[in-house]
Amino acid sequence: MISALWGALLIRVHSSPVSSPSVSGPPRLVSCGSSQSSALSQSGGSTSTTGTEARSRALGRRWCPAAIMLLALVSLLSCLLPSSEAKVYSRCELARVLQDFGLDGYRGYSLADWVCLAYFTSGFNTAAVDHEADGSTNNGIFQISSRRWCRNLTPNAPNMCGMYCSDLLNPNLKDTVICAMKITQEPQGLGYWEAWRHHCQGKDLTDWVDGCDF
C-alpha cells in the first residue's frame, strides 16, 4: 500500500502541468516554480543572469502543496500500518506477557489457565475475528464478544469494557487484558468462555507453561 501511494506521488508530481519541459534529464520531485523560473531566465530587463539563476534554483527546490500533502500521507501511513499488524504469539512468549500484566493468580486462575484459553479461542492470534450470524464479532486473542464487551458496528451494544472491538486486536494486549480482567470479575469467571470450560477447566495444565523461562 505504501509503495502504491509513493508511486501515485511520483506520477502526480511528474505529470504536473507546471513542470518545465525545457529541462533535460530525469524528472524531478520539484516543479511548482519551474515555469516561473524559465520565464524569468528568458525575459530581458534589468534582472541579472546570476540573480535569475539563483531565484530559479530557489524556486526549483519548492514542492507543490499537493505533493507535500501526498508525501505527508505516505509518511503517516508508514507509521500507522505496522502497529496494526497481526501477531501470533508462541506459548512461552504469551505466558511471559500475561505474567507481566499480572494475570497469574488473578481471581484464582493460574497463568496456565490463561494460556490454555488463548490457544483454544484464537490459536494465540491477536488479530483473530470471528463473525456471528447476528452481526456480532468475537475479537482478539481471547475472542471477546461485541454483544456485551466492546463496540463495533452493532448499535446499542452495552460495551462493558468501554473500548472499540478493534482495540482488542492490538498485539501489545494491554486493552485485551484489561477487558479480560473485567469479564473474569463476573460470577462465571473464566467459565464465561466455552473454550475454557471444554478444554481447560479441571485439567492438568502444567504443560502450557512447562519449560517457559520467567
mmCIF file of C-alpha atoms in Angstrom:
data_model
loop_
_atom_site.group_PDB
_atom_site.id
_atom_site.type_symbol
_atom_site.label_atom_id
_atom_site.label_comp_id
_atom_site.label_asym_id
_atom_site.label_seq_id
_atom_site.Cartn_x
_atom_site.Cartn_y
_atom_site.Cartn_z
ATOM 1 C CA MET A 1 0.000 0.000 0.000
ATOM 2 C CA ILE A 2 2.838 2.378 0.875
ATOM 3 C CA SER A 3 4.623 1.650 -2.416
ATOM 4 C CA ALA A 4 1.400 2.288 -4.346
ATOM 5 C CA LEU A 5 0.905 5.677 -2.682
ATOM 6 C CA TRP A 6 4.541 6.578 -3.303
ATOM 7 C CA GLY A 7 4.035 5.724 -6.976
ATOM 8 C CA ALA A 8 0.969 7.965 -7.034
ATOM 9 C CA LEU A 9 3.056 10.763 -5.553
ATOM 10 C CA LEU A 10 5.696 10.435 -8.264
ATOM 11 C CA ILE A 11 3.093 10.334 -11.044
ATOM 12 C CA ARG A 12 1.242 13.351 -9.625
ATOM 13 C CA VAL A 13 4.361 15.471 -9.407
ATOM 14 C CA HIS A 14 5.971 14.374 -12.692
ATOM 15 C CA SER A 15 2.752 14.962 -14.633
ATOM 16 C CA SER A 16 2.147 18.406 -13.145
ATOM 17 C CA PRO A 17 1.357 20.967 -15.881
ATOM 18 C CA VAL A 18 3.703 23.475 -14.281
ATOM 19 C CA SER A 19 6.771 21.296 -14.836
ATOM 20 C CA SER A 20 9.373 22.843 -17.075
ATOM 21 C CA PRO A 21 9.503 20.976 -20.422
ATOM 22 C CA SER A 22 12.830 22.528 -21.361
ATOM 23 C CA VAL A 23 14.843 20.815 -18.651
ATOM 24 C CA SER A 24 16.588 17.700 -19.883
ATOM 25 C CA GLY A 25 17.353 14.633 -17.821
ATOM 26 C CA PRO A 26 15.209 12.624 -15.420
ATOM 27 C CA PRO A 27 12.067 14.204 -13.941
ATOM 28 C CA ARG A 28 12.384 15.828 -10.536
ATOM 29 C CA LEU A 29 10.123 15.886 -7.478
ATOM 30 C CA VAL A 30 10.011 19.674 -7.733
ATOM 31 C CA SER A 31 8.275 21.923 -10.182
ATOM 32 C CA CYS A 32 5.939 24.426 -8.551
ATOM 33 C CA GLY A 33 8.075 27.349 -9.623
ATOM 34 C CA SER A 34 9.945 25.865 -12.553
ATOM 35 C CA SER A 35 7.762 27.537 -15.194
ATOM 36 C CA GLN A 36 8.231 30.871 -13.475
ATOM 37 C CA SER A 37 11.986 30.408 -13.334
ATOM 38 C CA SER A 38 12.008 29.519 -17.043
ATOM 39 C CA ALA A 39 10.105 32.685 -17.861
ATOM 40 C CA LEU A 40 12.484 34.768 -15.790
ATOM 41 C CA SER A 41 15.534 33.291 -17.460
ATOM 42 C CA GLN A 42 14.152 34.169 -20.911
ATOM 43 C CA SER A 43 12.995 37.701 -20.075
ATOM 44 C CA GLY A 44 15.090 40.798 -20.513
ATOM 45 C CA GLY A 45 15.204 43.871 -18.312
ATOM 46 C CA SER A 46 17.477 44.856 -15.544
ATOM 47 C CA THR A 47 17.455 41.488 -13.769
ATOM 48 C CA SER A 48 20.905 39.947 -13.934
ATOM 49 C CA THR A 49 21.525 36.420 -15.167
ATOM 50 C CA THR A 50 23.070 35.494 -11.844
ATOM 51 C CA GLY A 51 20.051 36.732 -9.878
ATOM 52 C CA THR A 52 17.672 34.915 -12.200
ATOM 53 C CA GLU A 53 19.566 31.655 -11.853
ATOM 54 C CA ALA A 54 19.596 31.977 -8.067
ATOM 55 C CA ARG A 55 15.847 32.544 -7.970
ATOM 56 C CA SER A 56 15.341 29.683 -10.404
ATOM 57 C CA ARG A 57 17.269 27.310 -8.166
ATOM 58 C CA ALA A 58 15.339 28.501 -5.099
ATOM 59 C CA LEU A 59 12.005 28.043 -6.850
ATOM 60 C CA GLY A 60 13.081 24.640 -8.101
ATOM 61 C CA ARG A 61 13.539 23.486 -4.542
ATOM 62 C CA ARG A 62 9.915 24.284 -3.624
ATOM 63 C CA TRP A 63 7.425 21.417 -3.709
ATOM 64 C CA CYS A 64 3.825 21.741 -4.829
ATOM 65 C CA PRO A 65 1.253 21.714 -1.976
ATOM 66 C CA ALA A 66 -0.394 18.620 -3.462
ATOM 67 C CA ALA A 67 2.934 16.793 -3.500
ATOM 68 C CA ILE A 68 3.622 17.771 0.103
ATOM 69 C CA MET A 69 0.194 16.513 1.185
ATOM 70 C CA LEU A 70 0.681 13.188 -0.581
ATOM 71 C CA LEU A 71 4.122 12.741 0.934
ATOM 72 C CA ALA A 72 2.741 13.533 4.391
ATOM 73 C CA LEU A 73 0.005 10.926 3.888
ATOM 74 C CA VAL A 74 2.542 8.293 2.854
ATOM 75 C CA SER A 75 4.686 9.080 5.895
ATOM 76 C CA LEU A 76 1.686 8.903 8.226
ATOM 77 C CA LEU A 77 0.556 5.551 6.863
ATOM 78 C CA SER A 78 4.069 4.149 7.116
ATOM 79 C CA CYS A 79 3.947 4.934 10.840
ATOM 80 C CA LEU A 80 0.432 3.640 11.463
ATOM 81 C CA LEU A 81 0.358 0.418 9.478
ATOM 82 C CA PRO A 82 2.995 -1.545 11.423
ATOM 83 C CA SER A 83 1.050 -1.047 14.665
ATOM 84 C CA SER A 84 -1.978 -2.821 13.227
ATOM 85 C CA GLU A 85 -0.111 -5.921 12.059
ATOM 86 C CA ALA A 86 -1.265 -9.252 13.431
ATOM 87 C CA LYS A 87 0.899 -11.159 15.866
ATOM 88 C CA VAL A 88 0.754 -14.851 16.633
ATOM 89 C CA TYR A 89 2.437 -15.459 19.968
ATOM 90 C CA SER A 90 4.378 -18.530 20.897
ATOM 91 C CA ARG A 91 3.246 -20.370 24.021
ATOM 92 C CA CYS A 92 6.013 -19.176 26.340
ATOM 93 C CA GLU A 93 6.123 -15.680 24.857
ATOM 94 C CA LEU A 94 2.444 -15.237 25.632
ATOM 95 C CA ALA A 95 2.873 -16.698 29.112
ATOM 96 C CA ARG A 96 5.574 -14.131 29.899
ATOM 97 C CA VAL A 97 3.471 -11.230 28.616
ATOM 98 C CA LEU A 98 0.402 -12.312 30.588
ATOM 99 C CA GLN A 99 2.513 -12.751 33.700
ATOM 100 C CA ASP A 100 3.865 -9.216 33.282
ATOM 101 C CA PHE A 101 0.265 -7.979 33.139
ATOM 102 C CA GLY A 102 -0.470 -9.709 36.448
ATOM 103 C CA LEU A 103 -2.792 -12.468 35.252
ATOM 104 C CA ASP A 104 -1.006 -15.266 37.112
ATOM 105 C CA GLY A 105 -3.272 -15.954 40.086
ATOM 106 C CA TYR A 106 -5.791 -13.262 39.138
ATOM 107 C CA ARG A 107 -9.197 -14.242 40.544
ATOM 108 C CA GLY A 108 -7.733 -17.621 41.434
ATOM 109 C CA TYR A 109 -6.767 -18.613 37.889
ATOM 110 C CA SER A 110 -3.268 -19.757 37.033
ATOM 111 C CA LEU A 111 -1.159 -18.490 34.178
ATOM 112 C CA ALA A 112 -1.664 -21.872 32.513
ATOM 113 C CA ASP A 113 -5.439 -21.284 32.535
ATOM 114 C CA TRP A 114 -4.998 -18.098 30.535
ATOM 115 C CA VAL A 115 -2.550 -19.630 28.063
ATOM 116 C CA CYS A 116 -4.835 -22.624 27.557
ATOM 117 C CA LEU A 117 -7.779 -20.278 26.997
ATOM 118 C CA ALA A 118 -5.870 -18.222 24.420
ATOM 119 C CA TYR A 119 -4.870 -21.311 22.471
ATOM 120 C CA PHE A 120 -8.357 -22.778 22.219
ATOM 121 C CA THR A 121 -10.034 -19.469 21.405
ATOM 122 C CA SER A 122 -7.644 -17.953 18.859
ATOM 123 C CA GLY A 123 -4.544 -20.108 18.463
ATOM 124 C CA PHE A 124 -2.566 -17.233 20.079
ATOM 125 C CA ASN A 125 -3.525 -14.925 17.179
ATOM 126 C CA THR A 126 -4.081 -11.313 18.293
ATOM 127 C CA ALA A 127 -5.933 -10.392 15.079
ATOM 128 C CA ALA A 128 -8.448 -13.252 15.133
ATOM 129 C CA VAL A 129 -12.027 -12.115 14.434
ATOM 130 C CA ASP A 130 -14.991 -14.485 14.279
ATOM 131 C CA HIS A 131 -18.223 -13.182 12.745
ATOM 132 C CA GLU A 132 -21.514 -14.420 14.168
ATOM 133 C CA ALA A 133 -24.816 -14.708 12.288
ATOM 134 C CA ASP A 134 -26.364 -11.875 14.309
ATOM 135 C CA GLY A 135 -23.651 -9.446 13.179
ATOM 136 C CA SER A 136 -21.647 -9.574 16.393
ATOM 137 C CA THR A 137 -17.960 -10.446 16.444
ATOM 138 C CA ASN A 138 -15.555 -12.303 18.716
ATOM 139 C CA ASN A 139 -12.309 -10.387 18.836
ATOM 140 C CA GLY A 140 -8.646 -10.863 19.555
ATOM 141 C CA ILE A 141 -6.569 -13.451 21.327
ATOM 142 C CA PHE A 142 -9.358 -14.203 23.855
ATOM 143 C CA GLN A 143 -12.210 -13.824 21.318
ATOM 144 C CA ILE A 144 -14.119 -11.261 23.371
ATOM 145 C CA SER A 145 -17.674 -10.741 22.138
ATOM 146 C CA SER A 146 -19.058 -7.455 20.863
ATOM 147 C CA ARG A 147 -22.514 -8.425 22.124
ATOM 148 C CA ARG A 148 -21.623 -7.064 25.521
ATOM 149 C CA TRP A 149 -17.992 -6.133 25.977
ATOM 150 C CA CYS A 150 -16.815 -3.903 23.124
ATOM 151 C CA ARG A 151 -18.197 -1.661 20.407
ATOM 152 C CA ASN A 152 -18.238 -2.441 16.710
ATOM 153 C CA LEU A 153 -20.842 -1.534 14.078
ATOM 154 C CA THR A 154 -23.674 -3.060 16.110
ATOM 155 C CA PRO A 155 -25.781 -0.232 17.580
ATOM 156 C CA ASN A 156 -26.842 -0.112 21.231
ATOM 157 C CA ALA A 157 -24.326 -2.734 22.400
ATOM 158 C CA PRO A 158 -23.562 -2.427 26.144
ATOM 159 C CA ASN A 159 -19.764 -2.042 25.622
ATOM 160 C CA MET A 160 -18.946 -3.031 29.203
ATOM 161 C CA CYS A 161 -15.197 -2.704 28.640
ATOM 162 C CA GLY A 162 -15.563 0.835 27.288
ATOM 163 C CA MET A 163 -13.492 0.282 24.155
ATOM 164 C CA TYR A 164 -13.792 -0.443 20.455
ATOM 165 C CA CYS A 165 -13.516 -4.061 19.374
ATOM 166 C CA SER A 166 -10.590 -3.077 17.154
ATOM 167 C CA ASP A 167 -8.671 -2.183 20.330
ATOM 168 C CA LEU A 168 -8.750 -5.881 21.205
ATOM 169 C CA LEU A 169 -6.719 -6.698 18.090
ATOM 170 C CA ASN A 170 -3.662 -4.764 19.211
ATOM 171 C CA PRO A 171 -0.648 -7.086 19.553
ATOM 172 C CA ASN A 172 0.525 -5.387 22.756
ATOM 173 C CA LEU A 173 -2.514 -6.964 24.540
ATOM 174 C CA LYS A 174 -2.982 -4.118 27.034
ATOM 175 C CA ASP A 175 -6.642 -3.451 26.185
ATOM 176 C CA THR A 176 -7.307 -7.167 25.795
ATOM 177 C CA VAL A 177 -6.027 -7.912 29.295
ATOM 178 C CA ILE A 178 -7.990 -5.015 30.813
ATOM 179 C CA CYS A 179 -11.199 -6.287 29.237
ATOM 180 C CA ALA A 180 -10.482 -9.933 30.101
ATOM 181 C CA MET A 181 -9.946 -8.972 33.742
ATOM 182 C CA LYS A 182 -13.298 -7.211 33.757
ATOM 183 C CA ILE A 183 -15.009 -10.272 32.297
ATOM 184 C CA THR A 184 -13.369 -12.519 34.886
ATOM 185 C CA GLN A 185 -14.820 -10.375 37.666
ATOM 186 C CA GLU A 186 -18.244 -11.690 36.664
ATOM 187 C CA PRO A 187 -19.619 -14.660 38.673
ATOM 188 C CA GLN A 188 -18.719 -17.106 35.887
ATOM 189 C CA GLY A 189 -15.065 -16.109 35.880
ATOM 190 C CA LEU A 190 -13.196 -17.864 33.082
ATOM 191 C CA GLY A 191 -16.290 -20.023 32.719
ATOM 192 C CA TYR A 192 -17.614 -17.198 30.550
ATOM 193 C CA TRP A 193 -15.525 -18.754 27.770
ATOM 194 C CA GLU A 194 -16.934 -22.006 26.442
ATOM 195 C CA ALA A 195 -13.488 -22.951 25.158
ATOM 196 C CA TRP A 196 -12.056 -22.786 28.673
ATOM 197 C CA ARG A 197 -14.900 -24.892 30.103
ATOM 198 C CA HIS A 198 -14.461 -27.591 27.473
ATOM 199 C CA HIS A 199 -10.683 -27.732 27.125
ATOM 200 C CA CYS A 200 -9.059 -26.292 30.252
ATOM 201 C CA GLN A 201 -11.314 -26.463 33.301
ATOM 202 C CA GLY A 202 -10.406 -29.202 35.782
ATOM 203 C CA LYS A 203 -7.490 -30.496 33.704
ATOM 204 C CA ASP A 204 -3.772 -30.720 34.338
ATOM 205 C CA LEU A 205 -2.497 -27.568 32.610
ATOM 206 C CA THR A 206 1.152 -27.670 33.646
ATOM 207 C CA ASP A 207 2.273 -28.393 30.081
ATOM 208 C CA TRP A 208 1.031 -24.968 28.976
ATOM 209 C CA VAL A 209 3.815 -23.210 30.872
ATOM 210 C CA ASP A 210 6.313 -26.066 31.085
ATOM 211 C CA GLY A 211 9.813 -25.029 30.042
ATOM 212 C CA CYS A 212 8.975 -21.319 29.925
ATOM 213 C CA ASP A 213 11.650 -19.057 31.365
ATOM 214 C CA PHE A 214 10.069 -16.475 33.664
#
